[in-house]
Coordinates of C-alpha atoms in Angstrom, one line a residue:
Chain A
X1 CA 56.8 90.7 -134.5
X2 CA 57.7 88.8 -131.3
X3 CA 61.6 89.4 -130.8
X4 CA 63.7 86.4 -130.7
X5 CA 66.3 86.2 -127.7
X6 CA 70.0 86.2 -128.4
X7 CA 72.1 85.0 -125.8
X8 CA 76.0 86.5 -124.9
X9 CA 77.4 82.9 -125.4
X10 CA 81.0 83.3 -126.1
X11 CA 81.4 81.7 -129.8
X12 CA 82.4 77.7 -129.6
X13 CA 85.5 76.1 -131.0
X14 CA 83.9 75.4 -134.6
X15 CA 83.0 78.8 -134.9
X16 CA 86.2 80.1 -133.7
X17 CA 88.6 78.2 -136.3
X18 CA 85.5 79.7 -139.0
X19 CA 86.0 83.4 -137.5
X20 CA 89.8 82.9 -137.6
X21 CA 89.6 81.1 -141.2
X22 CA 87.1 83.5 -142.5
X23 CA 89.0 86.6 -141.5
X24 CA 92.8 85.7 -142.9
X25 CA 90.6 84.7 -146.3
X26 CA 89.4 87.9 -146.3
X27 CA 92.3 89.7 -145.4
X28 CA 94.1 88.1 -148.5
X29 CA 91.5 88.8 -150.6
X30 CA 91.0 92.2 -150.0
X31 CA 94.2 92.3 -150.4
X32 CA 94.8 90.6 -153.6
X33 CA 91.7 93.0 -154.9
X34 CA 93.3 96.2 -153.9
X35 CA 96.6 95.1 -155.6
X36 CA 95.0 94.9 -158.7
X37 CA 93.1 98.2 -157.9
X38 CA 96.1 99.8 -158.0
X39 CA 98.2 97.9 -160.5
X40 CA 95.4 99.5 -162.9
X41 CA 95.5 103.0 -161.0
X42 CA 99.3 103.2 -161.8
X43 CA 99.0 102.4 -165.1
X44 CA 96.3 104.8 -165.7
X45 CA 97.6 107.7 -163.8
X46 CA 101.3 106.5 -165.2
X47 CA 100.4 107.6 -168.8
X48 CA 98.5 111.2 -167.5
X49 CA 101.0 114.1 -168.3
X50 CA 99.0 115.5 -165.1
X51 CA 100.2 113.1 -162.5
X52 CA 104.1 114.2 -163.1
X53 CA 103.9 117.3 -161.3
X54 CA 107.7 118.4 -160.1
X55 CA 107.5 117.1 -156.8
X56 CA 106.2 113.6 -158.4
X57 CA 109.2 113.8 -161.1
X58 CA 111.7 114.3 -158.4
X59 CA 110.3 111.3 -156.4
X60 CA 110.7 108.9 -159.4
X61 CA 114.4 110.4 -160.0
X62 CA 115.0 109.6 -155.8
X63 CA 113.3 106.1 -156.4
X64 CA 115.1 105.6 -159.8
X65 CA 118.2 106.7 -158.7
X66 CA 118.0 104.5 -155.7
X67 CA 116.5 101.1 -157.6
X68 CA 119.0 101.8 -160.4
X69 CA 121.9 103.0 -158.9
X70 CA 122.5 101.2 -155.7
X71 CA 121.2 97.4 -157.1
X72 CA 123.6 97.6 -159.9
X73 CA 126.8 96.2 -157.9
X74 CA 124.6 93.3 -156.4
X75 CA 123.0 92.7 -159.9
X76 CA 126.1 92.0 -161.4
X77 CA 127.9 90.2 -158.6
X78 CA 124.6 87.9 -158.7
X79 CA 124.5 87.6 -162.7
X80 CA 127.8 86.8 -162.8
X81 CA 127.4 84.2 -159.9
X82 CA 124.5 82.9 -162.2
X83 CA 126.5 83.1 -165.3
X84 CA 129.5 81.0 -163.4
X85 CA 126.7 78.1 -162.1
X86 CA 124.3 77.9 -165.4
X87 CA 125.9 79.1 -168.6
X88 CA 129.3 77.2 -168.5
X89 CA 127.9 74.1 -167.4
X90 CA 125.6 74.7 -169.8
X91 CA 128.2 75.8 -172.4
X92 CA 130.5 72.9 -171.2
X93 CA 127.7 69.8 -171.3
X94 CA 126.0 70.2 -174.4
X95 CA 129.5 71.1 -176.0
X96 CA 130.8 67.7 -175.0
X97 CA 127.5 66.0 -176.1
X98 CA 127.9 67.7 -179.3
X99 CA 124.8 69.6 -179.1
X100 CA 125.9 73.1 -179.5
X101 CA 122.9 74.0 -181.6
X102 CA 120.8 73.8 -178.0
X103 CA 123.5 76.0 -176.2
X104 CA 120.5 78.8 -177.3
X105 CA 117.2 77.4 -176.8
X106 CA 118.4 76.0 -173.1
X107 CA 119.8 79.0 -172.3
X108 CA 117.1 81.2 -173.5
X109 CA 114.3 79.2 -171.7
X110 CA 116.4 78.9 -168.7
X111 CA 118.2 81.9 -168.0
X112 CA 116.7 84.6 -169.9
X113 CA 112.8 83.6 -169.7
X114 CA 112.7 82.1 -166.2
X115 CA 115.9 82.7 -164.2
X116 CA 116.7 86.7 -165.2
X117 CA 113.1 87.8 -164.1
X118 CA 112.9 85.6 -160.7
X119 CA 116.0 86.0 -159.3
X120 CA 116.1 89.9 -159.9
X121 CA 112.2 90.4 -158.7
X122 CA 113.8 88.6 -155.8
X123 CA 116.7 90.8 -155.8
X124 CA 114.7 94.0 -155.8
X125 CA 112.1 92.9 -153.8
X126 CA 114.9 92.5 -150.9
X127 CA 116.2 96.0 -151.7
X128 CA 113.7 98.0 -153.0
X129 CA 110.7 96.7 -151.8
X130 CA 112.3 96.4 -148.6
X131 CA 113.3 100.3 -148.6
X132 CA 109.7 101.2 -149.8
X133 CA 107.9 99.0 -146.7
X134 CA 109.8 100.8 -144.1
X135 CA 109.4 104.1 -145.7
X136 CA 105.9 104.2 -146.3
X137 CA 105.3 102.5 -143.0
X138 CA 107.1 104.4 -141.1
X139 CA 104.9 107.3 -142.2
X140 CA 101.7 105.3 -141.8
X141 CA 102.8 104.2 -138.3
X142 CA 103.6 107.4 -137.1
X143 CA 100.3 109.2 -138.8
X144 CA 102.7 111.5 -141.2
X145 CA 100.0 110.1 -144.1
X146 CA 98.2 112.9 -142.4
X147 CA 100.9 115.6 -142.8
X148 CA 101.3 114.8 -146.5
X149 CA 97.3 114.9 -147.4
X150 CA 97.0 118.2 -145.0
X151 CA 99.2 120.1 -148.0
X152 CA 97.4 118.8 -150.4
X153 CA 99.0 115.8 -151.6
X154 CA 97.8 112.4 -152.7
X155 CA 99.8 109.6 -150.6
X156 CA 99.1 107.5 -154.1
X157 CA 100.5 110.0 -156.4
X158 CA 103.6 111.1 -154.3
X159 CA 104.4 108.0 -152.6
X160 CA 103.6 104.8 -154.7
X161 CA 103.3 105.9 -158.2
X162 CA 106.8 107.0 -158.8
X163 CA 108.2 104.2 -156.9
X164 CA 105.7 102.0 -159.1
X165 CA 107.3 103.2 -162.7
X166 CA 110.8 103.6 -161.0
X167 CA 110.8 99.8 -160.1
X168 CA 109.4 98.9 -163.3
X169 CA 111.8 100.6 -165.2
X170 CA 114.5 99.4 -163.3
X171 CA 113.7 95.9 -163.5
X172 CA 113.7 95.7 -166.8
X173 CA 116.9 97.6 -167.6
X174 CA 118.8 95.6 -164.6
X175 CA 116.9 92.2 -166.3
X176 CA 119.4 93.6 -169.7
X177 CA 121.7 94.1 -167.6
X178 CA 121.4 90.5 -165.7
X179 CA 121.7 88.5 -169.0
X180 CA 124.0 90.0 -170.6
X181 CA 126.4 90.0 -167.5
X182 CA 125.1 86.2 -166.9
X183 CA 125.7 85.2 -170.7
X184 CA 129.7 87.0 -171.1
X185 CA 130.8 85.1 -167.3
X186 CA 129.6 82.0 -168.3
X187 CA 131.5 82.1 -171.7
X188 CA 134.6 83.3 -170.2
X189 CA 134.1 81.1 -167.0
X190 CA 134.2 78.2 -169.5
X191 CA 137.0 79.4 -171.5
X192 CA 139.1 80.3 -168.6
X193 CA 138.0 76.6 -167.8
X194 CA 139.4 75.3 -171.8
X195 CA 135.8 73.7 -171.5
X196 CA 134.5 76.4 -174.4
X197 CA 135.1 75.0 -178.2
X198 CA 133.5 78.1 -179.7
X199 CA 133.7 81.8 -180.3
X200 CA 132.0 84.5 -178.2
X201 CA 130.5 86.2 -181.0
X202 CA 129.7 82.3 -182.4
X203 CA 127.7 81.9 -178.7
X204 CA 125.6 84.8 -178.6
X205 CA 124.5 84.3 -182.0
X206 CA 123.5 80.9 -181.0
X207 CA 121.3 82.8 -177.7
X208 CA 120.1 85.4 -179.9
X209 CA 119.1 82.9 -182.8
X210 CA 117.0 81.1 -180.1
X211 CA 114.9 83.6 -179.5
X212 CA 111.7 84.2 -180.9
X213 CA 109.2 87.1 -181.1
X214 CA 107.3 85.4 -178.0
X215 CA 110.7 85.9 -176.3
X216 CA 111.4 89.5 -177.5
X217 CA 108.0 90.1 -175.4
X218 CA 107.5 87.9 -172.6
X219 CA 110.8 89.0 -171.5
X220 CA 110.1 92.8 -171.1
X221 CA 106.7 91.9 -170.0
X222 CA 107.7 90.1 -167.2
X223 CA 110.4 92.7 -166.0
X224 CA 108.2 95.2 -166.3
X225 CA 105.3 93.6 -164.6
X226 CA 107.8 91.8 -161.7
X227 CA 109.2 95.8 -161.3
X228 CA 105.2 97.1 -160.3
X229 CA 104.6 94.2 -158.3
X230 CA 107.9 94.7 -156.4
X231 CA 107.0 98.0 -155.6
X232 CA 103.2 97.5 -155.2
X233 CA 103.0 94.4 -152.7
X234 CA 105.8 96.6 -150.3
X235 CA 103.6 99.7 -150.6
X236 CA 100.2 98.0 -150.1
X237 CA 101.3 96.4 -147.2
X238 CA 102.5 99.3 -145.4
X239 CA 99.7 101.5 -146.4
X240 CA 97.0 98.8 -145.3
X241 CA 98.9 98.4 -142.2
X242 CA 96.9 98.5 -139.0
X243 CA 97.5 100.8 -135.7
X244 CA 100.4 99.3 -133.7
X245 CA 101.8 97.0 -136.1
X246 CA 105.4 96.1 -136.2
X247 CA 107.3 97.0 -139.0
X248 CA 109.3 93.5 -138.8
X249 CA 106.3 91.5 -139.2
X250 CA 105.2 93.9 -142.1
X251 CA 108.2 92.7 -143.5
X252 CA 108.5 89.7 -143.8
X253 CA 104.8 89.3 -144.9
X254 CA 105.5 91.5 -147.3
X255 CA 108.6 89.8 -148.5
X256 CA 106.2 86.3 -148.6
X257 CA 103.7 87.8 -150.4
X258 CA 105.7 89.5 -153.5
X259 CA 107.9 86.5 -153.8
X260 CA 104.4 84.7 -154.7
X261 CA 103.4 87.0 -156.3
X262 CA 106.9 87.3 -158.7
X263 CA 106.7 83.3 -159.2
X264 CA 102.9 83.4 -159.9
X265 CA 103.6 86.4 -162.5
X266 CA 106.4 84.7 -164.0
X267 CA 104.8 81.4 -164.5
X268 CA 101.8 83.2 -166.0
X269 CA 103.7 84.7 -168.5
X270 CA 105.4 81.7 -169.4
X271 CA 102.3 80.0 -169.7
X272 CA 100.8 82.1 -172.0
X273 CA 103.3 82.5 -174.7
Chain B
X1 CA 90.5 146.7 -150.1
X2 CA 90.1 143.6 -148.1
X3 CA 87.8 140.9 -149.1
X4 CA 85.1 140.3 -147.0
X5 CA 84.3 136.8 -148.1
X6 CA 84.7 134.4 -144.9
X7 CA 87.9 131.9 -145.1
X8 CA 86.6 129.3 -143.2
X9 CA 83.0 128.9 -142.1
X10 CA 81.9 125.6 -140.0
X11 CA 78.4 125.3 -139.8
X12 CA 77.3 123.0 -137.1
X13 CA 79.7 120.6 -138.7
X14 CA 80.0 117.2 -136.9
X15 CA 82.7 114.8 -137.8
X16 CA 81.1 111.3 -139.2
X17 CA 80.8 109.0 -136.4
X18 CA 83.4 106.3 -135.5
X19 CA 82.7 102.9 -134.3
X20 CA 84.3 103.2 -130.9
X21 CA 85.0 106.3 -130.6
X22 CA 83.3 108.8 -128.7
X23 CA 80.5 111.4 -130.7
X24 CA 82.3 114.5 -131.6
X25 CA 80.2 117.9 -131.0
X26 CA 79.1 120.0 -133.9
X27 CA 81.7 123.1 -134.7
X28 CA 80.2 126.6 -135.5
X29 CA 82.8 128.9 -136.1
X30 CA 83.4 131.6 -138.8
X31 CA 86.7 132.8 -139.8
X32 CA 86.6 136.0 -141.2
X33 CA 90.3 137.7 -143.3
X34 CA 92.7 139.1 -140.9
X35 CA 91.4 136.6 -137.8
X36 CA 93.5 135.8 -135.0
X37 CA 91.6 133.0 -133.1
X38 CA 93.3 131.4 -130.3
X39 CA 91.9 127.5 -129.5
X40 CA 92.6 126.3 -126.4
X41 CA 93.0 122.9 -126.9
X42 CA 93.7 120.4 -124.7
X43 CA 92.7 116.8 -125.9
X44 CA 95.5 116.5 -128.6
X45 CA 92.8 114.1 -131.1
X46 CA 90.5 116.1 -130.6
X47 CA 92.8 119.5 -131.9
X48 CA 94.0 117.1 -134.7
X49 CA 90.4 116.2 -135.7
X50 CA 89.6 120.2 -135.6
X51 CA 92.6 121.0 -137.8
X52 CA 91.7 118.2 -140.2
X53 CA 88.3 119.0 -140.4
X54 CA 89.5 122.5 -141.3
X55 CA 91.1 121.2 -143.7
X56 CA 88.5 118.9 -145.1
X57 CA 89.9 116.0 -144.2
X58 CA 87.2 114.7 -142.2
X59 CA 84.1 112.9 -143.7
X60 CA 81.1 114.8 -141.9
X61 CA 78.1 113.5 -140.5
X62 CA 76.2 116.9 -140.6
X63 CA 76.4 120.1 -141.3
X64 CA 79.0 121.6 -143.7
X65 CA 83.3 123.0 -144.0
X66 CA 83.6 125.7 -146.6
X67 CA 86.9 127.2 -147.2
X68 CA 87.1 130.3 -149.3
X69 CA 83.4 129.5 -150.3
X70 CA 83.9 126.2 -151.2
X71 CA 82.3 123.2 -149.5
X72 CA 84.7 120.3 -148.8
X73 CA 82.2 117.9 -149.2
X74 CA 81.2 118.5 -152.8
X75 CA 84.5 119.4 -154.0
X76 CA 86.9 116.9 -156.6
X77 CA 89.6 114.9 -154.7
X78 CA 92.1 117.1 -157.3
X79 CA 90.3 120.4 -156.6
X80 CA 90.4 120.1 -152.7
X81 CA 94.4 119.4 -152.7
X82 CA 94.7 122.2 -155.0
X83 CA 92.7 124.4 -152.0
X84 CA 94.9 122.9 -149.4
X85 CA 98.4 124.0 -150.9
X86 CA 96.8 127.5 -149.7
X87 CA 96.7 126.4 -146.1
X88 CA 100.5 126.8 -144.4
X89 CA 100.3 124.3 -141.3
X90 CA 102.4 124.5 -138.6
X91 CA 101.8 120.3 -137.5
X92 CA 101.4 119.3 -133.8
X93 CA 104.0 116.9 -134.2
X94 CA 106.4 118.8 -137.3
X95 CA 105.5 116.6 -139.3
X96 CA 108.2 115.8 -141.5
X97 CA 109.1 112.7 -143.8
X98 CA 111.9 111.2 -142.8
X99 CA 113.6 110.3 -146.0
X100 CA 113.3 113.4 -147.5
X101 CA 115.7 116.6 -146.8
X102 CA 114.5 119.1 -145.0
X103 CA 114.8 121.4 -148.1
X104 CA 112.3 119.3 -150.1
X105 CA 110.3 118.6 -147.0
X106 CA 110.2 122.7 -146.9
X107 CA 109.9 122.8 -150.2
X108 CA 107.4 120.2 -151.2
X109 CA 103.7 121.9 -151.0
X110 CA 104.5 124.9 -153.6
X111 CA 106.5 122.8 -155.8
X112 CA 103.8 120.6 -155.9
X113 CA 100.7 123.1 -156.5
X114 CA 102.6 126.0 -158.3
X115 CA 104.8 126.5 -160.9
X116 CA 107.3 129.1 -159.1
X117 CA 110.9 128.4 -160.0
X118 CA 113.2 126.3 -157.2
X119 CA 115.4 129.2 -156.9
X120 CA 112.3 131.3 -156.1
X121 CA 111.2 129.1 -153.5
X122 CA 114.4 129.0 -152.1
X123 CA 114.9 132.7 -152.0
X124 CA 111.6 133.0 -150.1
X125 CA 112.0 130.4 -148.1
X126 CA 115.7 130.7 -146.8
X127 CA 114.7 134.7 -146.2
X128 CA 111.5 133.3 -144.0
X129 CA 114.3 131.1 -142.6
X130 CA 116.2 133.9 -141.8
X131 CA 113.1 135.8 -139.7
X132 CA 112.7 132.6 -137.6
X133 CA 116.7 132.7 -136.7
X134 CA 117.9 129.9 -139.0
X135 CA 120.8 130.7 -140.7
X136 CA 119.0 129.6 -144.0
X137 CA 117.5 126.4 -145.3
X138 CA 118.4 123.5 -143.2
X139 CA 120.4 120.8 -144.9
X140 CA 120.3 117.4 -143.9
X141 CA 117.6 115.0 -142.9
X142 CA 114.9 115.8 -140.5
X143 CA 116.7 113.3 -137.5
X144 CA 119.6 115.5 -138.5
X145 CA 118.1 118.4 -136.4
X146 CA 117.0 119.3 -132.8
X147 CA 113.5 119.5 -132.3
X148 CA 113.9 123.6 -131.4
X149 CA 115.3 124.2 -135.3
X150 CA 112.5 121.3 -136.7
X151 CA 110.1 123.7 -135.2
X152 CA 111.1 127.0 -136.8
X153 CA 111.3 124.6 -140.1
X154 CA 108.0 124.1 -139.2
X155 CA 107.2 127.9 -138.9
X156 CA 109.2 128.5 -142.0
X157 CA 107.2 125.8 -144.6
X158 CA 103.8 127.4 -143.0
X159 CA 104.5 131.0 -143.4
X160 CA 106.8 131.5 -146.5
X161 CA 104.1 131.1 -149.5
X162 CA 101.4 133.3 -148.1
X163 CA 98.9 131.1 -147.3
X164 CA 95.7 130.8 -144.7
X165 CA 97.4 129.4 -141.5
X166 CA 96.7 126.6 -139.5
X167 CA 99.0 126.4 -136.6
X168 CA 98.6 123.3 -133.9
X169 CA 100.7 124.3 -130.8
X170 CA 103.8 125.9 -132.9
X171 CA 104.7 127.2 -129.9
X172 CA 105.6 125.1 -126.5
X173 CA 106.5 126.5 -123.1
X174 CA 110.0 126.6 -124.0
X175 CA 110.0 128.3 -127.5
X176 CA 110.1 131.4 -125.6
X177 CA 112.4 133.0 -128.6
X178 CA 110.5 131.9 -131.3
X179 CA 107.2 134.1 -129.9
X180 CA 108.5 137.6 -131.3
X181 CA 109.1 135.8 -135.1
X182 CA 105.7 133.9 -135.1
X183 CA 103.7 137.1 -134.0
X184 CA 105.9 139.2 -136.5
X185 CA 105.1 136.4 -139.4
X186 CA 101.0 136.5 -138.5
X187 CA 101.0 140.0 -138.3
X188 CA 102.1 140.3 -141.8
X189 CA 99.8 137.6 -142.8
X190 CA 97.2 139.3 -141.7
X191 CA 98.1 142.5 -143.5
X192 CA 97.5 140.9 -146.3
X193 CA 94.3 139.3 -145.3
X194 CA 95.1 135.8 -144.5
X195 CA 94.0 134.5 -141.1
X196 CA 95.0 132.6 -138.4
X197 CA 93.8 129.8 -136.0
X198 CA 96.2 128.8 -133.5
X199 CA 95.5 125.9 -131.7
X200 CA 97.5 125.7 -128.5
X201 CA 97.6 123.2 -125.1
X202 CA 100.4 125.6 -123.3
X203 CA 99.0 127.8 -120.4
X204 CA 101.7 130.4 -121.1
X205 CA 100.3 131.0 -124.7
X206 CA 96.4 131.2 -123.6
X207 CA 97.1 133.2 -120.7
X208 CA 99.5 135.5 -122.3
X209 CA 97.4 139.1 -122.7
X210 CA 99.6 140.5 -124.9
X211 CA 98.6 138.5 -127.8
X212 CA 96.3 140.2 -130.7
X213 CA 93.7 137.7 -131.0
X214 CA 90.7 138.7 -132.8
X215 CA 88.6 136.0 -130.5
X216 CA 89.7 133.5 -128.0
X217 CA 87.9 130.0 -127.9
X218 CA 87.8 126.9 -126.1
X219 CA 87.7 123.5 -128.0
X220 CA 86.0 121.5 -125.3
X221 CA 83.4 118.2 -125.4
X222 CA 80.2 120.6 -126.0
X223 CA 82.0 122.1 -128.8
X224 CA 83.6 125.9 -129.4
X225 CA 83.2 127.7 -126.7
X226 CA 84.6 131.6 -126.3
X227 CA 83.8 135.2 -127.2
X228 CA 85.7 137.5 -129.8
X229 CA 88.1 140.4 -128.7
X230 CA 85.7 143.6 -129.3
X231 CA 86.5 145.3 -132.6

């Protein structure tokens, strides 16, 4: 078979842009299929009595402690901020228009089904997410990844799966927390305000009234699915990360990419129910 | 009476090649209980690579890693981390993760692979402490501490749960007091029949006489190169 010659020529403009196009596509989508590789790992290995070894358990009590513990302050200072801006304007404008029967569905669609799980996956995506990058980059950086596997220990199972159910869980017990803090400041904000012509027991029986079944599980669904992805788009990143990267840049791609990723999940969610 | 099964046996084992990177030799080397080998190494990858492949953490091109008669190659991911908790490793550089304490960073292998109570661990581990002249378990983080206490940590997480030893460079030119406690923690690791490679880059170490190698090698581009101590 005769040979056909290939010459050295440095690749033209076209295929430049092509190479450069091609290899961010790529990138994303490998990305985008390892996330899901191991959104299903950590719910499979999650549920395995095995995984929770006592090193694993005290990892998840650290990354609990920490999610739980030291968001709660900025949770509440944000619900109530959230409760101050949307439920006694809310509370205030339908009351005036006489609508007080749609205090509940508004604020149920609005608060509790879109605003609760965005802001917070925000929220902990600044703080935990943040927290888990530099972590877990800092030991893929500096090749400690090595030091962990040479005793005989699964970067996955140490390192992302209990800060996977820790953010989960936390999400959704701060996304309680968030509406109910958001709810109480908005009624007394507006009857601080004399804008508020009902009761407070009166008001959350118009929220609770408002919300269906669909609500009882989209909600928890979304927390809970915002808390892996807060914790999985940080730790992907800083696991995938190359030789010599910055941990700034990892950053704020990271923060780009779960803040897509929380408004993506979100809207799914509310799409489908 | 000791066992006689080898710990470690490389058998002309060649690291999978890497796009880039320069072909690694093939290893031969057999690591019988009670070794003391001594591994001049000078090329710090290539010493990592060595202690990794050890360890089986190195795919292989050819040949084969068998620790305590187990291949690496053809062993579960589960069942191979179960074999390393039985390495101690003294890391070339400590090794520690930063936003852990040092007592769980001491701590972590054996509560991770055994069931021992904490108090147990601690017991053993502050009394190994004690032999490498800490004054116990370090508290604090691991930027909390200078390096010469990070590397007696090191010592102590190797040494206090009885394990096969892996130790790259524990010791540098100026650890001069931490010689008498290493040899006196590898001596009695070897009375029990665990053995010892110590992987080294300090002339001091691999020109020191005194020291009760079993065989003294040379980690170079062609591959292992040395003779053993006669018996």
């Amino acid at each position: 078979m005769s040979g056909v010659a290939v010459t050295d020529r440095p690749p033209g403009p076209v295929r430049r842009v092509l190479a450069a196009t091609g290899r961010g596509t790529r990138r994303r989508v490998a990305f985008f299929l390892m996330l899901h590789a191991l959104l299903f790992a950590v719910l499979r290995y999650a549920v395995w009595p095995g995984s929770w070894r006592r090193s694993i358990r005290a990892e998840l009590r650290r990354a609990l402690a920490f999610a739980v513990g030291g968001g709660l302050t900025t949770v509440i200072l944000t619900a109530a901020l959230a409760g101050l801006t949307l439920a006694s304007q809310a509370i205030y404008w339908l009351g005036t228009a006489g609508e007080e029967g749609l205090i509940g569905p508004i604020l149920v669609t609005a608060l509790v089904r879109e605003l609760t799980p965005v802001l917070l996956g925000l929220l902990m995506l600044g703080r935990s997410g943040a927290a888990a990058l530099t972590e877990l980059g800092t030991l893929r950086l500096t090749g400690q990844l090595r030091m962990l596997e040479g005793q005989g220990l699964d970067p996955f199972q140490f390192l992302v799966l209990p800060r996977a159910v820790a953010s989960a869980v936390a999400s959704f017990s701060l996304g309680v927390v968030f509406v109910t803090v958001a709810l109480i400041t908005g009624f007394v904000a507006g009857s601080l305000l004399g804008q508020v012509q009902i009761s407070l027991l009166r008001f959350l029986s118009y929220v609770l009234g408002a919300m269906s079944i669909v609500d009882f599980m989209v909600f928890p669904a979304k927390m809970l699915l915002i808390g892996l992805l807060v914790a999985l788009i940080p730790s992907l990143t800083a696991l995938t990360a190359d030789a010599g990267a910055e941990l700034a840049d990892l950053q704020s791609r990271s923060f780009l990419s779960g803040l897509l990723a929380v408004l993506v999940a979100s809207l799914a969610l509310s799409l489908a129910a | 009476m000791r066992d006689t099964q080898p710990i470690l046996v490389l058998d002309a084992a060649r690291p999978a090649d890497i796009p880039g990177a320069p072909r690694e030799p093939a290893l031969t080397l057999t690591v019988a209980p009670g070794d003391l080998l001594l591994i001049e190494a000078r090329n710090n990858r290539r010493a990592a690579l060595f202690a990794d492949l050890c360890s089986g953490l190195v795919p292989l091109g050819s040949g084969n890693a068998r620790f305590l008669g187990q291949d690496w190659a053809k062993l579960p991911a589960e069942m191979a981390a179960a074999l390393r908790g039985r390495m101690g490793r003294v890391f070339a550089d400590d090794g520690w993760i930063g936003f852990l304490d040092m007592e769980t960073n001491i701590l972590l292998a054996p509560l991770h692979h055994t069931r021992r109570s904490l108090d147990a661990l601690r017991t053993d581990a502050a009394a190994m402490a004690h032999r490498f002249g800490l004054p116990g378990l370090p508290l604090g983080r691991p930027v909390d501490l200078p390096s010469t206490d990070l590397r007696r940590a090191a010592c102590v997480r190797a040494f206090f749960t009885n394990p096969m030893l892996l130790l790259e460079n524990p010791l540098l030119d100026q650890d001069a007091e931490l010689l008498g406690p290493l040899l006196a923690a590898i001596e009695h690791a070897r009375g029990r029949g665990a053995a010892t490679i110590w992987l080294t880059r300090s002339d001091v170490v691999w020109r020191d006489s005194s020291l009760p190698v079993t065989a003294r090698l040379r980690l170079l581009d062609r591959g292992l190169v040395g003779e053993r101590a006669a018996a």
